[in-house]
Amino acid sequence: MENQKKCLNENKNYNVYVTTIFIILLILSIFLIKLALRQDKKLFIQYNDKKDLGYQVILKENEYYQDTYMEKGNQYIANLIQSIHADFNYHFALPTSYDYQYKIVGTVDVVDEKTNKTIYTFSEDLLPEQTGQSDGSLDISQNIQVNYEKYNNLIRQFVAAYDLKNVTCQLKLNLNLGISSNTQQFAKQNFNVMNLSVPLAMNTISIDTNYDLSNQHNLIEIQQEQKNPTPFFISGIAILVLDFLFLIIFFIYRKKTETEEDKYNNNLKKILNNYDSYISRVEDDFNMQEYQILKVQRFTDLLEIRDTMQLPIIMLENKEQLVTCFVIPTPSHILYFYSIGVTQYTLPAGKNNSTLETRKNNEQKV
């Protein structure tokens, strides 16, 4: 029994060592693969902003309107508009310092309605580029006066000169912001912060304000130092393959070097782990001589008999021969028998079973 315990402890230690090495190598390989994949992962910095775009429509002198201007949100007669005063108010904040440049650009577009392609366009700066540095917070407040009559007359003449039909003519006032990190933390970013859309070459118009940032998630990509991820990825895969190869070699080695005693101990351990609650251990000698012995082929056969007859499975250990017997004795003196061991257990002579090999009386007890 001491040899059996020693063998079981040695096997347990081997399994612990191999499992520990396998887990360590597996964790190392996963870490290297993740490190390689992380090289391509994009990092972002988040900004906050607030936008407000207002305007007034300044009217020419006329006999219909008493006021010299009209407020935001109305319908306007194009021929009565002299100019448009637009108020751009924008707050931008980052948790880091940065360089900035912004300007307000007026862009005229004549677009074919059927093809949605541009026929004529031109741009001019209504506010020259403003530059500076910020520790994180930037406030832009600019009032732009646009000579609407100039742009409207120009495009009307253009459309009439070429007899253009089914075209959309528009003047857009765009606030464009560009930022770049003076610490090279992120790449240069350019935003179309907001714009005012004013139709041209029409009798009546309505003006639209658009807060159309090119980045709707308020995220700026951070520049990262480029590193070659290939060595990390190859190393991770190589260690992973070697790890599983090591495990396979270990199991093959254990299988080839497995002794009969190892097989016996493994089989016994498997039975006890799975069916311990169905087994009763006895330390006293059990005399089989008075029983008719019926040997079953599998331990599961004993389980079926136990379930059918509602009788216990008794476990008997032959300490000298490293043999374990599992038996079910019945009131009718029939003994259902199953054994595992390093050596084949020799059944004692039982009642009405004269063909079985008979042992001496002192060998008839397990």
CSV table of C-alpha atoms in Angstrom, one decimal:
chain,number,residue,atom,x,y,z
A,1,MET,CA,0.0,0.0,0.0
A,2,GLU,CA,2.9,2.3,0.7
A,3,ASN,CA,4.3,1.8,-2.8
A,4,GLN,CA,0.8,2.6,-4.2
A,5,LYS,CA,0.6,5.9,-2.3
A,6,LYS,CA,4.2,6.8,-3.3
A,7,CYS,CA,3.4,6.1,-6.9
A,8,LEU,CA,0.2,8.2,-6.7
A,9,ASN,CA,2.1,11.1,-5.1
A,10,GLU,CA,4.8,10.9,-7.7
A,11,ASN,CA,2.3,11.0,-10.5
A,12,LYS,CA,0.5,13.8,-8.9
A,13,ASN,CA,3.7,15.8,-8.6
A,14,TYR,CA,4.6,15.2,-12.2
A,15,ASN,CA,1.1,16.4,-13.3
A,16,VAL,CA,1.4,19.5,-11.2
A,17,TYR,CA,4.9,20.4,-12.6
A,18,VAL,CA,3.8,19.8,-16.2
A,19,THR,CA,0.5,21.7,-15.7
A,20,THR,CA,2.4,24.7,-14.2
A,21,ILE,CA,4.9,24.8,-17.0
A,22,PHE,CA,2.2,24.5,-19.6
A,23,ILE,CA,0.1,27.4,-18.0
A,24,ILE,CA,3.2,29.7,-17.7
A,25,LEU,CA,4.2,29.1,-21.4
A,26,LEU,CA,0.5,29.6,-22.5
A,27,ILE,CA,0.2,32.9,-20.6
A,28,LEU,CA,3.6,34.1,-22.1
A,29,SER,CA,2.5,33.2,-25.6
A,30,ILE,CA,-0.9,35.0,-25.2
A,31,PHE,CA,0.8,38.0,-23.8
A,32,LEU,CA,3.2,38.3,-26.8
A,33,ILE,CA,0.4,37.8,-29.3
A,34,LYS,CA,-1.7,40.5,-27.6
A,35,LEU,CA,1.3,42.8,-27.5
A,36,ALA,CA,1.7,42.3,-31.3
A,37,LEU,CA,-1.9,43.0,-32.0
A,38,ARG,CA,-1.9,46.0,-29.7
A,39,GLN,CA,0.7,47.7,-32.0
A,40,ASP,CA,-2.0,48.2,-34.6
A,41,LYS,CA,-4.7,49.3,-32.1
A,42,LYS,CA,-5.7,52.9,-32.5
A,43,LEU,CA,-5.7,55.2,-29.5
A,44,PHE,CA,-7.8,58.3,-29.2
A,45,ILE,CA,-8.1,61.4,-27.1
A,46,GLN,CA,-11.6,62.9,-26.5
A,47,TYR,CA,-12.5,66.6,-26.8
A,48,ASN,CA,-15.5,68.6,-25.8
A,49,ASP,CA,-17.1,71.4,-27.7
A,50,LYS,CA,-20.1,73.8,-27.8
A,51,LYS,CA,-21.5,75.5,-30.9
A,52,ASP,CA,-23.8,78.4,-31.6
A,53,LEU,CA,-24.4,80.0,-35.0
A,54,GLY,CA,-26.7,83.0,-35.2
A,55,TYR,CA,-27.4,85.5,-37.9
A,56,GLN,CA,-29.4,88.6,-38.9
A,57,VAL,CA,-30.6,89.5,-42.4
A,58,ILE,CA,-30.0,93.2,-43.2
A,59,LEU,CA,-32.6,94.6,-45.6
A,60,LYS,CA,-32.4,97.2,-48.2
A,61,GLU,CA,-34.6,100.3,-47.9
A,62,ASN,CA,-38.1,99.4,-49.0
A,63,GLU,CA,-41.7,100.5,-48.5
A,64,TYR,CA,-42.9,97.2,-47.0
A,65,TYR,CA,-40.7,96.4,-44.0
A,66,GLN,CA,-40.4,98.9,-41.2
A,67,ASP,CA,-37.4,97.2,-39.5
A,68,THR,CA,-34.0,97.3,-41.2
A,69,TYR,CA,-33.3,93.7,-40.5
A,70,MET,CA,-35.0,90.3,-40.0
A,71,GLU,CA,-34.1,87.7,-37.3
A,72,LYS,CA,-33.0,84.1,-37.7
A,73,GLY,CA,-35.5,81.5,-38.8
A,74,ASN,CA,-37.7,83.4,-41.3
A,75,GLN,CA,-38.3,83.2,-45.1
A,76,TYR,CA,-36.6,86.1,-47.0
A,77,ILE,CA,-37.2,87.9,-50.3
A,78,ALA,CA,-33.8,87.7,-52.1
A,79,ASN,CA,-34.1,91.0,-53.8
A,80,LEU,CA,-34.6,92.8,-50.5
A,81,ILE,CA,-31.5,91.4,-48.8
A,82,GLN,CA,-28.5,93.6,-48.7
A,83,SER,CA,-26.2,91.7,-46.3
A,84,ILE,CA,-26.1,88.9,-43.8
A,85,HIS,CA,-24.4,89.2,-40.4
A,86,ALA,CA,-23.3,85.8,-39.1
A,87,ASP,CA,-22.2,85.2,-35.5
A,88,PHE,CA,-19.9,82.2,-35.1
A,89,ASN,CA,-19.4,81.1,-31.5
A,90,TYR,CA,-17.4,78.0,-30.8
A,91,HIS,CA,-15.8,76.5,-27.6
A,92,PHE,CA,-13.3,73.7,-28.0
A,93,ALA,CA,-11.5,71.9,-25.1
A,94,LEU,CA,-8.9,69.2,-25.0
A,95,PRO,CA,-7.1,67.7,-22.0
A,96,THR,CA,-3.8,68.7,-23.4
A,97,SER,CA,-2.1,71.7,-25.0
A,98,TYR,CA,-2.2,72.2,-28.8
A,99,ASP,CA,-1.6,74.6,-31.7
A,100,TYR,CA,-4.6,75.9,-33.6
A,101,GLN,CA,-5.5,77.7,-36.7
A,102,TYR,CA,-9.0,78.7,-37.9
A,103,LYS,CA,-10.7,80.8,-40.6
A,104,ILE,CA,-14.1,81.5,-42.1
A,105,VAL,CA,-14.4,80.7,-45.8
A,106,GLY,CA,-17.2,81.6,-48.2
A,107,THR,CA,-17.8,79.1,-50.9
A,108,VAL,CA,-20.2,79.4,-53.9
A,109,ASP,CA,-21.4,76.3,-55.6
A,110,VAL,CA,-23.6,75.8,-58.7
A,111,VAL,CA,-24.6,72.2,-58.9
A,112,ASP,CA,-26.6,70.2,-61.4
A,113,GLU,CA,-29.7,68.8,-59.7
A,114,LYS,CA,-29.9,65.6,-61.9
A,115,THR,CA,-26.2,64.5,-61.6
A,116,ASN,CA,-25.4,66.3,-58.4
A,117,LYS,CA,-22.1,67.4,-60.0
A,118,THR,CA,-20.6,70.8,-59.6
A,119,ILE,CA,-20.8,73.2,-62.6
A,120,TYR,CA,-19.1,76.2,-61.1
A,121,THR,CA,-17.5,76.9,-57.7
A,122,PHE,CA,-15.2,79.4,-56.1
A,123,SER,CA,-14.0,80.2,-52.5
A,124,GLU,CA,-12.6,83.2,-50.7
A,125,ASP,CA,-11.6,83.8,-47.1
A,126,LEU,CA,-14.1,86.0,-45.3
A,127,LEU,CA,-11.9,85.8,-42.1
A,128,PRO,CA,-8.1,85.4,-42.6
A,129,GLU,CA,-6.5,82.5,-40.8
A,130,GLN,CA,-6.1,83.0,-37.1
A,131,THR,CA,-3.3,81.0,-35.4
A,132,GLY,CA,-2.2,80.5,-31.8
A,133,GLN,CA,-1.5,78.1,-29.0
A,134,SER,CA,-3.9,76.8,-26.3
A,135,ASP,CA,-3.3,75.0,-23.0
A,136,GLY,CA,-6.5,73.1,-23.6
A,137,SER,CA,-9.5,75.5,-24.0
A,138,LEU,CA,-10.2,77.6,-27.1
A,139,ASP,CA,-13.1,80.1,-27.6
A,140,ILE,CA,-13.9,81.5,-31.0
A,141,SER,CA,-16.3,84.4,-31.4
A,142,GLN,CA,-16.4,86.0,-34.8
A,143,ASN,CA,-19.0,88.2,-36.5
A,144,ILE,CA,-18.9,88.1,-40.3
A,145,GLN,CA,-20.7,90.5,-42.6
A,146,VAL,CA,-21.5,89.0,-46.0
A,147,ASN,CA,-22.5,91.1,-49.0
A,148,TYR,CA,-25.3,88.9,-50.1
A,149,GLU,CA,-26.3,91.1,-53.0
A,150,LYS,CA,-22.9,90.8,-54.6
A,151,TYR,CA,-22.9,87.0,-54.6
A,152,ASN,CA,-26.6,86.8,-55.6
A,153,ASN,CA,-26.2,89.1,-58.6
A,154,LEU,CA,-23.0,87.3,-59.7
A,155,ILE,CA,-24.7,83.9,-59.8
A,156,ARG,CA,-27.9,85.1,-61.3
A,157,GLN,CA,-25.9,86.6,-64.2
A,158,PHE,CA,-23.9,83.3,-64.6
A,159,VAL,CA,-27.1,81.2,-64.7
A,160,ALA,CA,-28.8,83.6,-67.2
A,161,ALA,CA,-25.7,83.9,-69.4
A,162,TYR,CA,-25.6,80.2,-70.0
A,163,ASP,CA,-29.3,79.5,-69.7
A,164,LEU,CA,-28.8,76.9,-67.0
A,165,LYS,CA,-31.8,74.9,-65.9
A,166,ASN,CA,-32.3,72.6,-62.9
A,167,VAL,CA,-29.3,73.9,-61.0
A,168,THR,CA,-28.9,74.6,-57.3
A,169,CYS,CA,-26.9,77.7,-56.3
A,170,GLN,CA,-25.7,78.2,-52.8
A,171,LEU,CA,-23.3,80.3,-50.7
A,172,LYS,CA,-21.8,78.5,-47.7
A,173,LEU,CA,-20.0,80.2,-44.8
A,174,ASN,CA,-17.7,77.7,-43.2
A,175,LEU,CA,-15.8,77.9,-39.9
A,176,ASN,CA,-12.8,75.6,-40.4
A,177,LEU,CA,-10.6,74.7,-37.4
A,178,GLY,CA,-7.3,72.9,-37.5
A,179,ILE,CA,-5.3,71.7,-34.5
A,180,SER,CA,-2.0,70.0,-34.1
A,181,SER,CA,-0.1,68.8,-31.0
A,182,ASN,CA,3.0,70.7,-30.2
A,183,THR,CA,4.1,67.5,-28.3
A,184,GLN,CA,3.4,65.2,-31.3
A,185,GLN,CA,0.7,63.5,-29.2
A,186,PHE,CA,-1.8,63.4,-32.1
A,187,ALA,CA,-1.9,64.0,-35.8
A,188,LYS,CA,-3.1,67.2,-37.3
A,189,GLN,CA,-6.9,67.4,-37.3
A,190,ASN,CA,-9.1,69.6,-39.6
A,191,PHE,CA,-12.7,70.2,-38.7
A,192,ASN,CA,-15.6,71.8,-40.6
A,193,VAL,CA,-17.0,73.1,-37.3
A,194,MET,CA,-20.2,74.7,-38.6
A,195,ASN,CA,-21.6,76.4,-41.6
A,196,LEU,CA,-24.3,78.8,-42.8
A,197,SER,CA,-26.0,77.8,-46.1
A,198,VAL,CA,-27.6,80.6,-48.1
A,199,PRO,CA,-29.4,79.9,-51.4
A,200,LEU,CA,-28.6,82.1,-54.4
A,201,ALA,CA,-30.5,82.9,-57.6
A,202,MET,CA,-33.9,82.4,-56.1
A,203,ASN,CA,-36.8,84.7,-55.4
A,204,THR,CA,-37.3,83.7,-51.8
A,205,ILE,CA,-34.8,81.9,-49.6
A,206,SER,CA,-34.5,80.3,-46.2
A,207,ILE,CA,-31.1,80.1,-44.4
A,208,ASP,CA,-29.9,76.9,-42.8
A,209,THR,CA,-27.4,76.6,-40.0
A,210,ASN,CA,-25.5,73.3,-39.9
A,211,TYR,CA,-23.3,71.9,-37.1
A,212,ASP,CA,-21.6,69.3,-39.1
A,213,LEU,CA,-18.4,68.2,-37.5
A,214,SER,CA,-16.4,65.7,-39.6
A,215,ASN,CA,-15.8,63.7,-36.4
A,216,GLN,CA,-19.2,62.9,-34.8
A,217,HIS,CA,-17.7,60.9,-31.9
A,218,ASN,CA,-15.5,63.8,-30.5
A,219,LEU,CA,-12.4,61.6,-30.8
A,220,ILE,CA,-8.9,62.5,-32.1
A,221,GLU,CA,-6.5,59.7,-33.0
A,222,ILE,CA,-3.2,59.8,-31.0
A,223,GLN,CA,0.0,59.2,-32.9
A,224,GLN,CA,1.9,56.2,-31.7
A,225,GLU,CA,5.5,55.3,-32.1
A,226,GLN,CA,5.5,52.7,-34.8
A,227,LYS,CA,7.0,49.4,-33.8
A,228,ASN,CA,7.3,46.2,-35.8
A,229,PRO,CA,4.8,43.7,-34.3
A,230,THR,CA,6.1,40.8,-36.3
A,231,PRO,CA,8.7,39.6,-33.8
A,232,PHE,CA,6.2,39.6,-30.9
A,233,PHE,CA,3.6,37.7,-33.0
A,234,ILE,CA,6.1,35.1,-34.3
A,235,SER,CA,7.5,34.6,-30.8
A,236,GLY,CA,4.0,34.2,-29.3
A,237,ILE,CA,3.0,31.7,-32.0
A,238,ALA,CA,6.3,29.8,-31.6
A,239,ILE,CA,6.0,29.5,-27.8
A,240,LEU,CA,2.3,28.4,-28.2
A,241,VAL,CA,3.2,25.7,-30.6
A,242,LEU,CA,6.1,24.5,-28.5
A,243,ASP,CA,3.9,24.6,-25.4
A,244,PHE,CA,1.3,22.2,-27.0
A,245,LEU,CA,4.1,20.1,-28.5
A,246,PHE,CA,5.7,19.8,-25.0
A,247,LEU,CA,2.3,18.7,-23.6
A,248,ILE,CA,1.8,16.1,-26.4
A,249,ILE,CA,5.4,14.7,-25.9
A,250,PHE,CA,4.7,14.5,-22.1
A,251,PHE,CA,1.5,12.4,-22.6
A,252,ILE,CA,3.3,10.2,-25.2
A,253,TYR,CA,6.2,9.7,-22.8
A,254,ARG,CA,3.8,8.9,-19.9
A,255,LYS,CA,1.9,6.4,-22.0
A,256,LYS,CA,5.1,4.6,-23.2
A,257,THR,CA,6.6,4.5,-19.7
A,258,GLU,CA,3.4,3.6,-18.0
A,259,THR,CA,3.8,0.5,-15.9
A,260,GLU,CA,1.1,-2.0,-14.9
A,261,GLU,CA,1.1,-0.4,-11.5
A,262,ASP,CA,0.5,3.0,-13.1
A,263,LYS,CA,-2.4,1.6,-15.1
A,264,TYR,CA,-3.8,0.1,-12.0
A,265,ASN,CA,-3.5,3.2,-10.0
A,266,ASN,CA,-5.1,5.3,-12.8
A,267,ASN,CA,-8.0,3.0,-13.2
A,268,LEU,CA,-8.6,2.8,-9.5
A,269,LYS,CA,-8.5,6.6,-9.2
A,270,LYS,CA,-10.9,7.0,-12.1
A,271,ILE,CA,-13.4,4.7,-10.5
A,272,LEU,CA,-13.2,6.3,-7.1
A,273,ASN,CA,-13.4,9.8,-8.6
A,274,ASN,CA,-16.6,9.0,-10.5
A,275,TYR,CA,-18.4,6.5,-8.3
A,276,ASP,CA,-17.1,7.0,-4.8
A,277,SER,CA,-20.6,7.7,-3.5
A,278,TYR,CA,-21.8,4.3,-4.6
A,279,ILE,CA,-18.9,2.3,-3.0
A,280,SER,CA,-18.6,1.1,0.6
A,281,ARG,CA,-15.1,0.3,1.9
A,282,VAL,CA,-14.6,-2.5,4.4
A,283,GLU,CA,-11.4,-3.3,6.3
A,284,ASP,CA,-12.4,-6.7,7.6
A,285,ASP,CA,-11.7,-9.8,5.6
A,286,PHE,CA,-14.6,-11.0,3.4
A,287,ASN,CA,-15.0,-14.7,2.8
A,288,MET,CA,-16.1,-15.5,-0.7
A,289,GLN,CA,-16.1,-19.2,-0.3
A,290,GLU,CA,-19.8,-19.6,0.4
A,291,TYR,CA,-20.9,-17.6,-2.6
A,292,GLN,CA,-21.5,-18.5,-6.2
A,293,ILE,CA,-19.3,-15.9,-8.0
A,294,LEU,CA,-20.4,-14.2,-11.1
A,295,LYS,CA,-17.7,-12.1,-12.7
A,296,VAL,CA,-18.8,-9.0,-14.7
A,297,GLN,CA,-16.8,-7.4,-17.5
A,298,ARG,CA,-17.1,-3.7,-16.5
A,299,PHE,CA,-17.6,-1.7,-13.4
A,300,THR,CA,-20.7,-0.1,-14.9
A,301,ASP,CA,-22.2,-3.6,-14.9
A,302,LEU,CA,-22.0,-3.5,-11.2
A,303,LEU,CA,-23.7,-0.2,-11.1
A,304,GLU,CA,-26.6,-1.6,-13.1
A,305,ILE,CA,-26.9,-4.5,-10.7
A,306,ARG,CA,-26.7,-2.2,-7.7
A,307,ASP,CA,-29.5,0.0,-9.1
A,308,THR,CA,-31.7,-3.0,-9.9
A,309,MET,CA,-31.2,-4.9,-6.6
A,310,GLN,CA,-30.6,-1.9,-4.3
A,311,LEU,CA,-27.5,-3.5,-2.8
A,312,PRO,CA,-24.2,-1.9,-1.9
A,313,ILE,CA,-21.0,-2.2,-3.8
A,314,ILE,CA,-18.2,-3.4,-1.4
A,315,MET,CA,-14.6,-2.4,-2.1
A,316,LEU,CA,-11.9,-4.9,-1.0
A,317,GLU,CA,-8.2,-4.3,-1.3
A,318,ASN,CA,-5.5,-7.0,-1.5
A,319,LYS,CA,-2.6,-5.0,-0.2
A,320,GLU,CA,0.1,-7.5,-1.1
A,321,GLN,CA,-0.9,-8.0,-4.7
A,322,LEU,CA,-2.1,-4.5,-5.5
A,323,VAL,CA,-5.5,-5.8,-6.4
A,324,THR,CA,-8.8,-4.1,-5.7
A,325,CYS,CA,-12.1,-6.1,-5.9
A,326,PHE,CA,-15.6,-4.6,-6.1
A,327,VAL,CA,-18.3,-7.1,-5.1
A,328,ILE,CA,-22.1,-7.2,-4.6
A,329,PRO,CA,-23.1,-10.0,-2.3
A,330,THR,CA,-26.7,-11.0,-2.5
A,331,PRO,CA,-29.0,-12.8,0.1
A,332,SER,CA,-29.2,-15.7,-2.3
A,333,HIS,CA,-25.5,-16.2,-2.0
A,334,ILE,CA,-24.6,-15.0,-5.4
A,335,LEU,CA,-21.6,-12.7,-5.5
A,336,TYR,CA,-21.2,-10.3,-8.4
A,337,PHE,CA,-17.5,-9.6,-8.8
A,338,TYR,CA,-15.2,-7.1,-10.6
A,339,SER,CA,-11.5,-6.6,-10.0
A,340,ILE,CA,-8.6,-4.5,-11.2
A,341,GLY,CA,-5.0,-4.9,-10.3
A,342,VAL,CA,-1.3,-5.1,-11.3
A,343,THR,CA,-1.7,-8.9,-11.4
A,344,GLN,CA,-4.8,-10.9,-12.3
A,345,TYR,CA,-6.8,-11.8,-9.2
A,346,THR,CA,-7.5,-15.5,-8.9
A,347,LEU,CA,-11.0,-16.2,-7.9
A,348,PRO,CA,-11.6,-18.5,-5.0
A,349,ALA,CA,-13.7,-21.6,-5.4
A,350,GLY,CA,-17.3,-20.7,-4.8
A,351,LYS,CA,-20.5,-22.5,-4.1
A,352,ASN,CA,-21.7,-24.6,-7.2
A,353,ASN,CA,-18.6,-23.4,-9.2
A,354,SER,CA,-16.2,-26.3,-9.2
A,355,THR,CA,-14.5,-25.2,-12.4
A,356,LEU,CA,-12.9,-22.1,-10.7
A,357,GLU,CA,-9.4,-22.4,-9.4
A,358,THR,CA,-9.3,-23.2,-5.6
A,359,ARG,CA,-6.9,-21.5,-3.3
A,360,LYS,CA,-5.8,-22.6,0.1
A,361,ASN,CA,-7.9,-21.4,3.0
A,362,ASN,CA,-5.4,-18.7,4.0
A,363,GLU,CA,-5.5,-17.2,0.4
A,364,GLN,CA,-9.3,-17.3,0.1
A,365,LYS,CA,-9.7,-14.0,1.9
A,366,VAL,CA,-9.0,-10.6,0.3
